[in-house]
mmCIF file of C-alpha atoms in Angstrom:
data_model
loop_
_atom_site.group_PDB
_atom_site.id
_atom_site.type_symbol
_atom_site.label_atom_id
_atom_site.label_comp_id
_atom_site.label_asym_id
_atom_site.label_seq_id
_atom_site.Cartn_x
_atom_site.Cartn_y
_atom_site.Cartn_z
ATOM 1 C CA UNK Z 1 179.460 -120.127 33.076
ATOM 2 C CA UNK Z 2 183.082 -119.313 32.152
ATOM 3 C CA UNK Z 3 182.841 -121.853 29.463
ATOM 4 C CA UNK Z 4 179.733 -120.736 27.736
ATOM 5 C CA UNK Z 5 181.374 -117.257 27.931
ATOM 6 C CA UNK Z 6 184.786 -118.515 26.416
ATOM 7 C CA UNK Z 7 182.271 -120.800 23.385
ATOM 8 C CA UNK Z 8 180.053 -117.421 22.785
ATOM 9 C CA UNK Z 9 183.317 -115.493 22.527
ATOM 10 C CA UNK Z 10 185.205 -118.199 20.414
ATOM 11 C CA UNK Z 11 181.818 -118.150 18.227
ATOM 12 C CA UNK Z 12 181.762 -114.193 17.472
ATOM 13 C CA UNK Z 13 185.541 -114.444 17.014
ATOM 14 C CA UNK Z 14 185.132 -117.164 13.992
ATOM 15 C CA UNK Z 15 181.875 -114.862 12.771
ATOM 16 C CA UNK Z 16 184.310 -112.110 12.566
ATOM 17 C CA UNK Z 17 187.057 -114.023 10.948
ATOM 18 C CA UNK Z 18 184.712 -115.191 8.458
ATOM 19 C CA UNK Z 19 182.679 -112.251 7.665
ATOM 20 C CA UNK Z 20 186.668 -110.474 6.913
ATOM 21 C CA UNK Z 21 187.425 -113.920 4.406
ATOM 22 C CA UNK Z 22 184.043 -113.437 2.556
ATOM 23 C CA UNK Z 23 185.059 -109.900 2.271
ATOM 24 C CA UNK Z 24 187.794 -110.529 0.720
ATOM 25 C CA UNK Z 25 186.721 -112.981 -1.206
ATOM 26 C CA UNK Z 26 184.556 -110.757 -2.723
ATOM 27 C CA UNK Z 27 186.829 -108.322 -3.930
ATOM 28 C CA UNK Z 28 187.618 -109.053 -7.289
ATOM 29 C CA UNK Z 29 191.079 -107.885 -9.365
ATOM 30 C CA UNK Z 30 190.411 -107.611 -13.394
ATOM 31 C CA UNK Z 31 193.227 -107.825 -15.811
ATOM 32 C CA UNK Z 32 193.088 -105.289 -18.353
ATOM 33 C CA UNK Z 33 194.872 -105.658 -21.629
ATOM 34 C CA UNK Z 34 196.302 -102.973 -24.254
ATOM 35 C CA UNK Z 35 198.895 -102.724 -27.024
ATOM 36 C CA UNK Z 36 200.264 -99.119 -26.132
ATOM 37 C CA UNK Z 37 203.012 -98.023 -24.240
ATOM 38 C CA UNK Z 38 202.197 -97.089 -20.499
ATOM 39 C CA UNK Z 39 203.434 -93.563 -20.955
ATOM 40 C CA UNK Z 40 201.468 -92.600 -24.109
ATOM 41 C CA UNK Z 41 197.834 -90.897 -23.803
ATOM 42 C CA UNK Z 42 196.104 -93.427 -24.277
ATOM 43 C CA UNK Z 43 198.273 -95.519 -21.271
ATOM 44 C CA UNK Z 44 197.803 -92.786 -19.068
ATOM 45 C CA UNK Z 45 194.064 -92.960 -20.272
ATOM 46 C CA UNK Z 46 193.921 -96.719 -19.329
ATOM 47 C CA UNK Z 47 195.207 -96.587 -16.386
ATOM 48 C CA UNK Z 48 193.319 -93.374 -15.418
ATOM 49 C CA UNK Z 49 190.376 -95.485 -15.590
ATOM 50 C CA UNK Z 50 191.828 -98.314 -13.634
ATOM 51 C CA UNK Z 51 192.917 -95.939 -11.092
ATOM 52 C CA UNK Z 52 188.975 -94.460 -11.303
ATOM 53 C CA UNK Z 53 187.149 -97.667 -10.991
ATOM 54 C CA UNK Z 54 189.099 -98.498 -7.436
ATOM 55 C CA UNK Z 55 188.528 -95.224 -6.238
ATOM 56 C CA UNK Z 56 184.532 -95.412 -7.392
ATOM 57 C CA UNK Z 57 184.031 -99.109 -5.974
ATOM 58 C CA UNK Z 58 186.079 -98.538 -2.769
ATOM 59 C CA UNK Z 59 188.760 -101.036 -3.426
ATOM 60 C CA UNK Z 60 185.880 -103.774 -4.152
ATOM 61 C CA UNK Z 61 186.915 -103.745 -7.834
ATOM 62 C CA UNK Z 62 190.568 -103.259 -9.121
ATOM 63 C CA UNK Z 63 191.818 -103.121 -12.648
ATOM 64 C CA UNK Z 64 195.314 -104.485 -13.076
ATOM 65 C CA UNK Z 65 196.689 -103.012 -16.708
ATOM 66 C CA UNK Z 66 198.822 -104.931 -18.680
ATOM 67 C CA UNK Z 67 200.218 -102.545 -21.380
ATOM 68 C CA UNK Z 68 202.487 -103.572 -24.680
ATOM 69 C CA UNK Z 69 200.646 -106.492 -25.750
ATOM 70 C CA UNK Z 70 202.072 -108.347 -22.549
ATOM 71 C CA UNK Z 71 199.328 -110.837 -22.793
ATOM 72 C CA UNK Z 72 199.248 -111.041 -26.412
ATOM 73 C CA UNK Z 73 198.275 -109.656 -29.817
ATOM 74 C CA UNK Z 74 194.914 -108.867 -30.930
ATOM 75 C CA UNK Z 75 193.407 -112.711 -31.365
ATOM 76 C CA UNK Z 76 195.002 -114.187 -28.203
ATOM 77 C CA UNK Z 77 193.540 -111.426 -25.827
ATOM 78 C CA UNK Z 78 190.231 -111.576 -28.034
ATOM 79 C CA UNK Z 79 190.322 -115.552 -27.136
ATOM 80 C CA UNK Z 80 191.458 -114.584 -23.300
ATOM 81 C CA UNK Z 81 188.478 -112.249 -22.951
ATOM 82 C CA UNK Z 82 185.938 -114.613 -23.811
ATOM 83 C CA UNK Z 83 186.680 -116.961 -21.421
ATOM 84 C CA UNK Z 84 187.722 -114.578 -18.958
ATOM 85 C CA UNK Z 85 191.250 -114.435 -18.283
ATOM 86 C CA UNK Z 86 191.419 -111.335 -19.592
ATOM 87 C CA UNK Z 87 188.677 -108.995 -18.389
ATOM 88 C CA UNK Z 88 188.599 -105.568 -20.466
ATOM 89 C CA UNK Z 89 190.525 -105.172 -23.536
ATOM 90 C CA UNK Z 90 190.150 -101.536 -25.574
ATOM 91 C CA UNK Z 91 190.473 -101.127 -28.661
ATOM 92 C CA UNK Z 92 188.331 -100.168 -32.050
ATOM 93 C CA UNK Z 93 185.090 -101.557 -32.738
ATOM 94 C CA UNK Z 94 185.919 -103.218 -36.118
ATOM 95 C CA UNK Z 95 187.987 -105.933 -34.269
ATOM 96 C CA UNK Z 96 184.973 -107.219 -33.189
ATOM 97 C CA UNK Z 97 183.946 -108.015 -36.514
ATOM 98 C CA UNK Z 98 185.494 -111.771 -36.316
ATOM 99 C CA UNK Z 99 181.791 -112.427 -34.336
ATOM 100 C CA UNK Z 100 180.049 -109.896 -36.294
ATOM 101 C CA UNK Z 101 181.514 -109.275 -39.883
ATOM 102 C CA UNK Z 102 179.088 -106.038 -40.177
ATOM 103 C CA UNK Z 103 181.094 -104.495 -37.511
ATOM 104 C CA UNK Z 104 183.586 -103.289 -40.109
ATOM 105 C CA UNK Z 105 181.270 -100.887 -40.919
ATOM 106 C CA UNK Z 106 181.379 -98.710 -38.300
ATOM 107 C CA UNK Z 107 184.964 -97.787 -39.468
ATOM 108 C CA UNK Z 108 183.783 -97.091 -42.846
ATOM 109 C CA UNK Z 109 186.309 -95.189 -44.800
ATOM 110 C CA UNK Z 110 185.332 -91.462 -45.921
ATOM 111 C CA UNK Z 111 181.864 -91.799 -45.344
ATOM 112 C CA UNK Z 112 180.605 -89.984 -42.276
ATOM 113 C CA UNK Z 113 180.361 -86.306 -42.089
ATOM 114 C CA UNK Z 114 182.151 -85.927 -38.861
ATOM 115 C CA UNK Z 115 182.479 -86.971 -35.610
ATOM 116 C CA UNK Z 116 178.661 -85.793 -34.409
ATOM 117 C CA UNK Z 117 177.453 -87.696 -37.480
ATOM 118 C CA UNK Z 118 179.290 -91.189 -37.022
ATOM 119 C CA UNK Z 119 178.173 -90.713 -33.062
ATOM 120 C CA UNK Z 120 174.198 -90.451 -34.342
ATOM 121 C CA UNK Z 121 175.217 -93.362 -36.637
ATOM 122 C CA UNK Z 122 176.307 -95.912 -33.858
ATOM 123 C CA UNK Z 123 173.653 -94.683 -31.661
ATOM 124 C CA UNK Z 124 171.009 -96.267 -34.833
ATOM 125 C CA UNK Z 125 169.242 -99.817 -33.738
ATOM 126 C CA UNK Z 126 171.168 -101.163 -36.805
ATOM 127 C CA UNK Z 127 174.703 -100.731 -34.449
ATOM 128 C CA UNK Z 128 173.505 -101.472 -31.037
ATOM 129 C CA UNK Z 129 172.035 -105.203 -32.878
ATOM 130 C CA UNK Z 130 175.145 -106.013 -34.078
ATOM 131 C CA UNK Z 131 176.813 -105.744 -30.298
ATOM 132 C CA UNK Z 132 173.962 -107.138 -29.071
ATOM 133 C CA UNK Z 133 174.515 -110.292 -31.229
ATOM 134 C CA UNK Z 134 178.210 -110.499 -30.494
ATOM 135 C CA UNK Z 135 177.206 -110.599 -26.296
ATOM 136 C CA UNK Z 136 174.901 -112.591 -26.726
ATOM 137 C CA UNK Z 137 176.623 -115.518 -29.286
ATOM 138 C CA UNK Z 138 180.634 -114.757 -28.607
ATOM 139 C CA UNK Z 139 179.979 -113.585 -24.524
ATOM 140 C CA UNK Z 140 181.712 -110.368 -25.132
ATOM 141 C CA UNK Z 141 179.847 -107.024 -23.840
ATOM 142 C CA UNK Z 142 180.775 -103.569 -23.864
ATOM 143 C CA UNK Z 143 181.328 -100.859 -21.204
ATOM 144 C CA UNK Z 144 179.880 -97.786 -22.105
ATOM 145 C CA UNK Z 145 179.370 -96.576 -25.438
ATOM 146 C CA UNK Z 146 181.860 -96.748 -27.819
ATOM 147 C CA UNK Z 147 181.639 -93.640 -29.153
ATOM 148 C CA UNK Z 148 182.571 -92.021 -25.653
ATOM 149 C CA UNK Z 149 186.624 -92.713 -25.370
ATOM 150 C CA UNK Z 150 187.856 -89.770 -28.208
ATOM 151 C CA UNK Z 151 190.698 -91.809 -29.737
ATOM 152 C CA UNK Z 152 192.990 -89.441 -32.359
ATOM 153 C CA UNK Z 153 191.489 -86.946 -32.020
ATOM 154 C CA UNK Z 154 191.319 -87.749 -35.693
ATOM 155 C CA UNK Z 155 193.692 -89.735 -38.158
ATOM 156 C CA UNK Z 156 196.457 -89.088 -40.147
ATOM 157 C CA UNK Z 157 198.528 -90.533 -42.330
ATOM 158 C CA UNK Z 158 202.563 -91.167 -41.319
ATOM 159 C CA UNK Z 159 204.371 -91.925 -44.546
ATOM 160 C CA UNK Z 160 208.230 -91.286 -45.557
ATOM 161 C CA UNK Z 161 206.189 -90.408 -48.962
ATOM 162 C CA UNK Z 162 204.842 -87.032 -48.975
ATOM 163 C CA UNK Z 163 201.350 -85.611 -50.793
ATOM 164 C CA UNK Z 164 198.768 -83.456 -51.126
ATOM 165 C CA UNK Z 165 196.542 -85.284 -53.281
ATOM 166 C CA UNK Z 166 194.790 -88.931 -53.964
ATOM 167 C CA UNK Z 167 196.922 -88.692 -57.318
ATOM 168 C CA UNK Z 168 199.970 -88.060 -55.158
ATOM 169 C CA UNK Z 169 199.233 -90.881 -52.992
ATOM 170 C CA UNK Z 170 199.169 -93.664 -55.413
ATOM 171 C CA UNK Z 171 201.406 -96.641 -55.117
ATOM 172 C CA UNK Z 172 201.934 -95.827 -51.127
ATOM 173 C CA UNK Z 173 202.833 -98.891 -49.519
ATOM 174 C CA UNK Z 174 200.416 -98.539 -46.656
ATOM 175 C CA UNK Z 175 200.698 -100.860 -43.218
ATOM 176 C CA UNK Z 176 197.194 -101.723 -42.702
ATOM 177 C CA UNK Z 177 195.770 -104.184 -39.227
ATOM 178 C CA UNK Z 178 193.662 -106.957 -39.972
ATOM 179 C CA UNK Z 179 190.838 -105.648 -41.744
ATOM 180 C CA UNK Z 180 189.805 -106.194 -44.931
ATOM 181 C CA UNK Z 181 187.200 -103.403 -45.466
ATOM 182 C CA UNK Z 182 189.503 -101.145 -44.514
ATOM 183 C CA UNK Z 183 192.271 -102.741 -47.040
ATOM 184 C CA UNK Z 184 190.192 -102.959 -49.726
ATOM 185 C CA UNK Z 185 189.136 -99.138 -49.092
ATOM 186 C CA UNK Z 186 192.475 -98.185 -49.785
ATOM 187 C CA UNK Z 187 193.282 -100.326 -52.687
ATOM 188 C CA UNK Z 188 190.636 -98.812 -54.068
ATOM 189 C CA UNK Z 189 192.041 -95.328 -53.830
ATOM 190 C CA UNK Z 190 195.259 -96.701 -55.127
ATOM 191 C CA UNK Z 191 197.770 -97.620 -51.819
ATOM 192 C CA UNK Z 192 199.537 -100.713 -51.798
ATOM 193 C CA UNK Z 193 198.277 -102.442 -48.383
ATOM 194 C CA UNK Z 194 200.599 -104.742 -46.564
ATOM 195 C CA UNK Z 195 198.844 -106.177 -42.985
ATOM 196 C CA UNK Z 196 201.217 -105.863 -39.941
ATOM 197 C CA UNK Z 197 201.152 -105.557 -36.721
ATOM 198 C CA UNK Z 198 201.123 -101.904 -34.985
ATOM 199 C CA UNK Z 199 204.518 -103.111 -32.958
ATOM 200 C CA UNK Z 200 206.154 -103.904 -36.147
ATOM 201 C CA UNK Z 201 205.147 -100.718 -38.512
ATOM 202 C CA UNK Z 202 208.330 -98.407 -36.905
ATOM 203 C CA UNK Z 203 210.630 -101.563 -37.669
ATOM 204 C CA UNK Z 204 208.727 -102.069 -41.138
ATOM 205 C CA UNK Z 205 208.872 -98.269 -42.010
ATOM 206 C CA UNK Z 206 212.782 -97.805 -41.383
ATOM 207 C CA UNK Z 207 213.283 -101.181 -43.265
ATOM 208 C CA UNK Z 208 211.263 -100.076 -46.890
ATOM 209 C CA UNK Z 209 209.102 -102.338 -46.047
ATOM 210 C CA UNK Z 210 205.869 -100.129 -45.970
ATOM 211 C CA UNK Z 211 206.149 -96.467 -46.763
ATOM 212 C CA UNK Z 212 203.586 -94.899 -44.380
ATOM 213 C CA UNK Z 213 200.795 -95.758 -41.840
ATOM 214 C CA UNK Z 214 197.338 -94.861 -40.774
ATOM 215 C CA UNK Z 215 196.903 -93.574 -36.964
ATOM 216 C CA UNK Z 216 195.472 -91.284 -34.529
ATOM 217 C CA UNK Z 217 197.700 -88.172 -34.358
ATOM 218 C CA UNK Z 218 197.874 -88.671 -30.827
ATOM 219 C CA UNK Z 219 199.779 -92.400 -30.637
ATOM 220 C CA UNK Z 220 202.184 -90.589 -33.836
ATOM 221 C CA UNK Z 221 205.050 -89.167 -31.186
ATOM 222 C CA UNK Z 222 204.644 -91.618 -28.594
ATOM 223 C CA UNK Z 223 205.153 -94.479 -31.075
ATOM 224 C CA UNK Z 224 208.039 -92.221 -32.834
ATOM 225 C CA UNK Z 225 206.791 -93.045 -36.600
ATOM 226 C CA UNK Z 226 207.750 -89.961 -36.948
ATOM 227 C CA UNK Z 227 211.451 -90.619 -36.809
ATOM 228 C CA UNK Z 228 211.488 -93.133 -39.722
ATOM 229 C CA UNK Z 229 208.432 -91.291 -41.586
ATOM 230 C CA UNK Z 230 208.866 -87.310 -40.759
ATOM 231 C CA UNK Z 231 205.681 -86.402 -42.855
ATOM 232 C CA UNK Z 232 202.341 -86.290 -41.044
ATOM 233 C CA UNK Z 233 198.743 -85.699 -43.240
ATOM 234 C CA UNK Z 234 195.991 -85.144 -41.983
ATOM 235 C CA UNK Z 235 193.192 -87.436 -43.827
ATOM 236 C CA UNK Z 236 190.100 -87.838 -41.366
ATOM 237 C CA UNK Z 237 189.750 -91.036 -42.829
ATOM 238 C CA UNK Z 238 187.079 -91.944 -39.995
ATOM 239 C CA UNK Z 239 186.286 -90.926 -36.479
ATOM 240 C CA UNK Z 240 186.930 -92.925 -33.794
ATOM 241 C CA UNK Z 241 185.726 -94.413 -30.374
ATOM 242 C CA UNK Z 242 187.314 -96.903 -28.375
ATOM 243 C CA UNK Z 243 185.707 -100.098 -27.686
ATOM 244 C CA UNK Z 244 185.740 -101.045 -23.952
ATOM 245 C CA UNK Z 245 185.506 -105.135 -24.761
ATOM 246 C CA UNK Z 246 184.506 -107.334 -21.252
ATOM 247 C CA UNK Z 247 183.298 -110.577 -20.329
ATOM 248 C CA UNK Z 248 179.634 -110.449 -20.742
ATOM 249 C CA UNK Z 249 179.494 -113.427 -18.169
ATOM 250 C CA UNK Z 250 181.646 -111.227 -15.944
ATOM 251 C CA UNK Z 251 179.968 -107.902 -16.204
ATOM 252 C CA UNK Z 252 176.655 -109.027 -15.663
ATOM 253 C CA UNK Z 253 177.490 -111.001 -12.514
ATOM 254 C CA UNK Z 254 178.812 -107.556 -11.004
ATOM 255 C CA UNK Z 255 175.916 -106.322 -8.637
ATOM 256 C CA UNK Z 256 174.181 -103.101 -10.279
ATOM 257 C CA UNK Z 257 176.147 -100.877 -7.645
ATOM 258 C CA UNK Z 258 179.317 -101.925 -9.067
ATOM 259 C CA UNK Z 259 178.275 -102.146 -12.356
ATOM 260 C CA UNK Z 260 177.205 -98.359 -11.965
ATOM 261 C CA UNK Z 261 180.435 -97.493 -10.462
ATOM 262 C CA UNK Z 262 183.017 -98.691 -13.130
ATOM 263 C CA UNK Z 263 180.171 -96.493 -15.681
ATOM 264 C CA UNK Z 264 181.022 -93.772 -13.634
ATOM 265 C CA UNK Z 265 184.408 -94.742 -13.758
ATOM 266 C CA UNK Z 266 184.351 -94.925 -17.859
ATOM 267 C CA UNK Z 267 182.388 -91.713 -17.748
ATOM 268 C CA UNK Z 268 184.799 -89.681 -16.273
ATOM 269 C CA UNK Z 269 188.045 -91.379 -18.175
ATOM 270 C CA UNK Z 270 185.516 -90.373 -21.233
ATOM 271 C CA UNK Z 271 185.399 -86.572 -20.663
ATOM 272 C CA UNK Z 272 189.363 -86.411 -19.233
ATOM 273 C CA UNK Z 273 190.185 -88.201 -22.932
ATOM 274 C CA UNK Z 274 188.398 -85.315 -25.191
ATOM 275 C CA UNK Z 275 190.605 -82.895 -23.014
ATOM 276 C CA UNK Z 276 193.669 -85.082 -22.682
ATOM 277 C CA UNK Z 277 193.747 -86.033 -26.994
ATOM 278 C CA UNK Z 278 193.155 -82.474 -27.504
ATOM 279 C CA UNK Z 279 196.219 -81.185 -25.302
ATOM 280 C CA UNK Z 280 198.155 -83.837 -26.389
ATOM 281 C CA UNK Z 281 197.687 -83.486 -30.443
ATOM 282 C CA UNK Z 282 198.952 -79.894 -30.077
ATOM 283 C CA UNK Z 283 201.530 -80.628 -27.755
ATOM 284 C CA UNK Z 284 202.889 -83.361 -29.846
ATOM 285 C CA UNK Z 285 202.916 -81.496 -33.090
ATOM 286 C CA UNK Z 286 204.319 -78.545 -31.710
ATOM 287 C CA UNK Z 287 207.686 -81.239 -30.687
ATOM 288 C CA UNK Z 288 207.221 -82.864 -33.900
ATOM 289 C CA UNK Z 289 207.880 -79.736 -36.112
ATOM 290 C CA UNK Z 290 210.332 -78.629 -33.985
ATOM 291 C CA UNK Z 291 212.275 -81.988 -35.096
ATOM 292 C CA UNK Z 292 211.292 -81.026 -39.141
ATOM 293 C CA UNK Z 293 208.375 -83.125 -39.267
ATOM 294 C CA UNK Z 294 206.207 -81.676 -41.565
ATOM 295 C CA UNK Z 295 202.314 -81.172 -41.159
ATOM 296 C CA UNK Z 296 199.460 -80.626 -43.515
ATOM 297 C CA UNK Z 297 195.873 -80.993 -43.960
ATOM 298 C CA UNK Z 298 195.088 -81.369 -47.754
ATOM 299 C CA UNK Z 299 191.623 -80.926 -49.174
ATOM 300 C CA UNK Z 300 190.712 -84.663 -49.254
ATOM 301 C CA UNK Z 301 187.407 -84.323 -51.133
ATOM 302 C CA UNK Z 302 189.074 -86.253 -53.923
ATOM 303 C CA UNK Z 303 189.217 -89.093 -51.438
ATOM 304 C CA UNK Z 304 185.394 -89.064 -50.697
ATOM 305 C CA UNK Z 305 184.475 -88.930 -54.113
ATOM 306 C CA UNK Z 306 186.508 -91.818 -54.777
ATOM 307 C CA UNK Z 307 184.827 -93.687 -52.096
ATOM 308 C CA UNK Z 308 181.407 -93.243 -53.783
ATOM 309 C CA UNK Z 309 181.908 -95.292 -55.866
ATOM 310 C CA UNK Z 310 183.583 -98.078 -53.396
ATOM 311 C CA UNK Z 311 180.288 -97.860 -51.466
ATOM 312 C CA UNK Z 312 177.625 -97.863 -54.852
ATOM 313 C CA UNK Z 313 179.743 -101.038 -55.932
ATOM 314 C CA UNK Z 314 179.461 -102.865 -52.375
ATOM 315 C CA UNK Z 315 175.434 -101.886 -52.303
ATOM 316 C CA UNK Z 316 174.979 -102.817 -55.987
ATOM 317 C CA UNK Z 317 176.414 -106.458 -55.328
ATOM 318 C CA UNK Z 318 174.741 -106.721 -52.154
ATOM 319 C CA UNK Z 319 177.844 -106.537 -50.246
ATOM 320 C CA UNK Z 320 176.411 -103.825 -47.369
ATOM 321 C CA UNK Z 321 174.702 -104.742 -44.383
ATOM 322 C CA UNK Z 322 171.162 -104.092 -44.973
ATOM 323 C CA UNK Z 323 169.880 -100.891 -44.278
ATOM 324 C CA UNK Z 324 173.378 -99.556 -43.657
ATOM 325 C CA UNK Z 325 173.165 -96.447 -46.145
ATOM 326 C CA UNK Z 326 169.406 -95.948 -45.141
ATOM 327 C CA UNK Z 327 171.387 -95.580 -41.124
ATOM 328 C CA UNK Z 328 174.235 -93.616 -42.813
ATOM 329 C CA UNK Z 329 171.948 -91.132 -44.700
ATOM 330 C CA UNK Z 330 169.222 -90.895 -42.102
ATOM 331 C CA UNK Z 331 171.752 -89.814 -39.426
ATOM 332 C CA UNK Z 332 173.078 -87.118 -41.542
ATOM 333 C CA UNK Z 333 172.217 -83.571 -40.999
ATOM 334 C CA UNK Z 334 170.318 -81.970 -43.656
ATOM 335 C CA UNK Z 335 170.678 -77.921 -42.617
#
């Protein structure tokens, strides 16, 4: 008797014991890679979500953040991501245009309205094919919409070369990242476009390498441009979102509890970064012109007339997705 007591007990002892290994097993630890520094907004935006999708999946889920480029520039983490070393890299949607060369579009140059406009835009059955075509032929997916994340909250230019006009701005040796819509954009409207990468611009700036570069107001103080380039334009060049970039393979092997969760989880990093950008533009500028840095928002309507003709050129030669202006027009707001 004592021994079929001691083999029951031995039996719901190893149960246990294995029940707490598969347990564990099945909590999973993503890595989660990002070119910023840990202590600027969009860091503390990062990690905010990291922190949100452990609280929201009880620990089942973790998100370990790798800021700086730790794990590599743009291409290496793209290549990490797809086969799933890397699990959620965020960043713009036009660097997912190396699957999808339409993509680029989304960052057109002068073209949307505002933000509300662009959002109606990518919301079109034009956008969600093209992401549908990267999951489904480079195995990269997206959390969440892209549009959500409020990255800026809009663009300026940072340049050691002051203006107030597109005739002013000529011959402005702009740093540009790797995309050539965006480059040839700005040749057209008469900068001088050098591709670097964002760690190198301060460096490239103070050096007379590049005069000036393109970025959301809110990365401007964190990244100190400011200290080699102390003039700051406003140019709403384009809104922008923030592409939440996973392993489609991945994501859809999460159950639909978790994969709920970490939505919840991007939802509510989502609605803390339209406060967060906001506080942090104003805050920033406010230290900025404290230091001399000087601010302005020129009428850029020169800019977008320029562009016009970009666009009519690209259409013309058949150089525009299909049905892109159709989207781009039909998504505008007539009253």
């Amino acid at each position: 008797m004592k021994h079929i007591i001691r083999t029951c007990m031995a039996a719901m002892v190893a149960t246990t014991l294995g029940t707490g290994v598969m347990a564990t097993a099945q909590a999973e630890t993503w890595r989660m890679a990002h070119k910023m520094p840990p202590d600027s907004i969009e860091g503390q935006l990062f990690q905010y979500f990291a922190d949100k999708v452990e609280e929201k999946t009880g620990g089942e889920l973790t998100v370990k953040v790798f800021p700086n480029e730790q794990l590599g520039s743009d291409d290496t983490v793209l290549e990490q991501l797809q086969i799933g070393t890397v699990n959620v890299y965020p960043e713009g949607s036009s660097y997912l245009q190396k699957w999808v060369p339409d993509v680029k579009f989304t960052s057109a140059p002068f073209l949307f309205d505002d933000r509300e406009h662009w959002v109606r835009f990518m919301e079109t059955d034009l956008v969600k094919g093209w992401f549908k075509t990267i999951e489904d032929e480079a195995g990269i997916a997206l959390i969440g919409s892209p549009t959500a994340f409020v990255r800026g909250p809009y663009r300026v230019m940072v340049t050691d070369k002051p203006w107030q006009s597109l005739e002013e701005m000529q011959g402005t040796r702009l740093r540009m990242h790797p995309d050539e819509l965006a480059a040839e954009a700005w040749r057209h409207l008469g900068a001088e476009v050098r591709t670097l990468a964002w760690t190198e611009v301060y460096e490239s700036i103070s050096r007379g390498i590049v005069d000036a570069v393109n970025s959301p107001i809110a990365l401007v103080e964190p990244m100190k441009f400011y200290e080699v380039a102390p003039h700051v334009i406003r140019h709403d060049e384009y809104p922008q979102g923030m592409a939440f970039m996973t392993n489609a393979k991945r994501w859809n092997a999460l159950s639909d509890e978790l994969r709920s969760q970490v939505l919840e989880a991007f939802a509510d990093m989502a609605a803390e970064s339209e406060k967060r950008m906001m506080e942090a533009a104003e805050k920033d500028l406010e230290t900025m012109k404290a230091k001399d840095v000087s601010y302005s928002e020129p009428d850029t309507s020169d800019f977008v007339a320029r562009m016009e003709s970009f666009y009519q050129k690209m259409e013309e030669a058949g150089e525009l997705p299909e049905g892109f202006l159709e989207a781009v027009r039909s998504t505008r707001e007539t009253n």
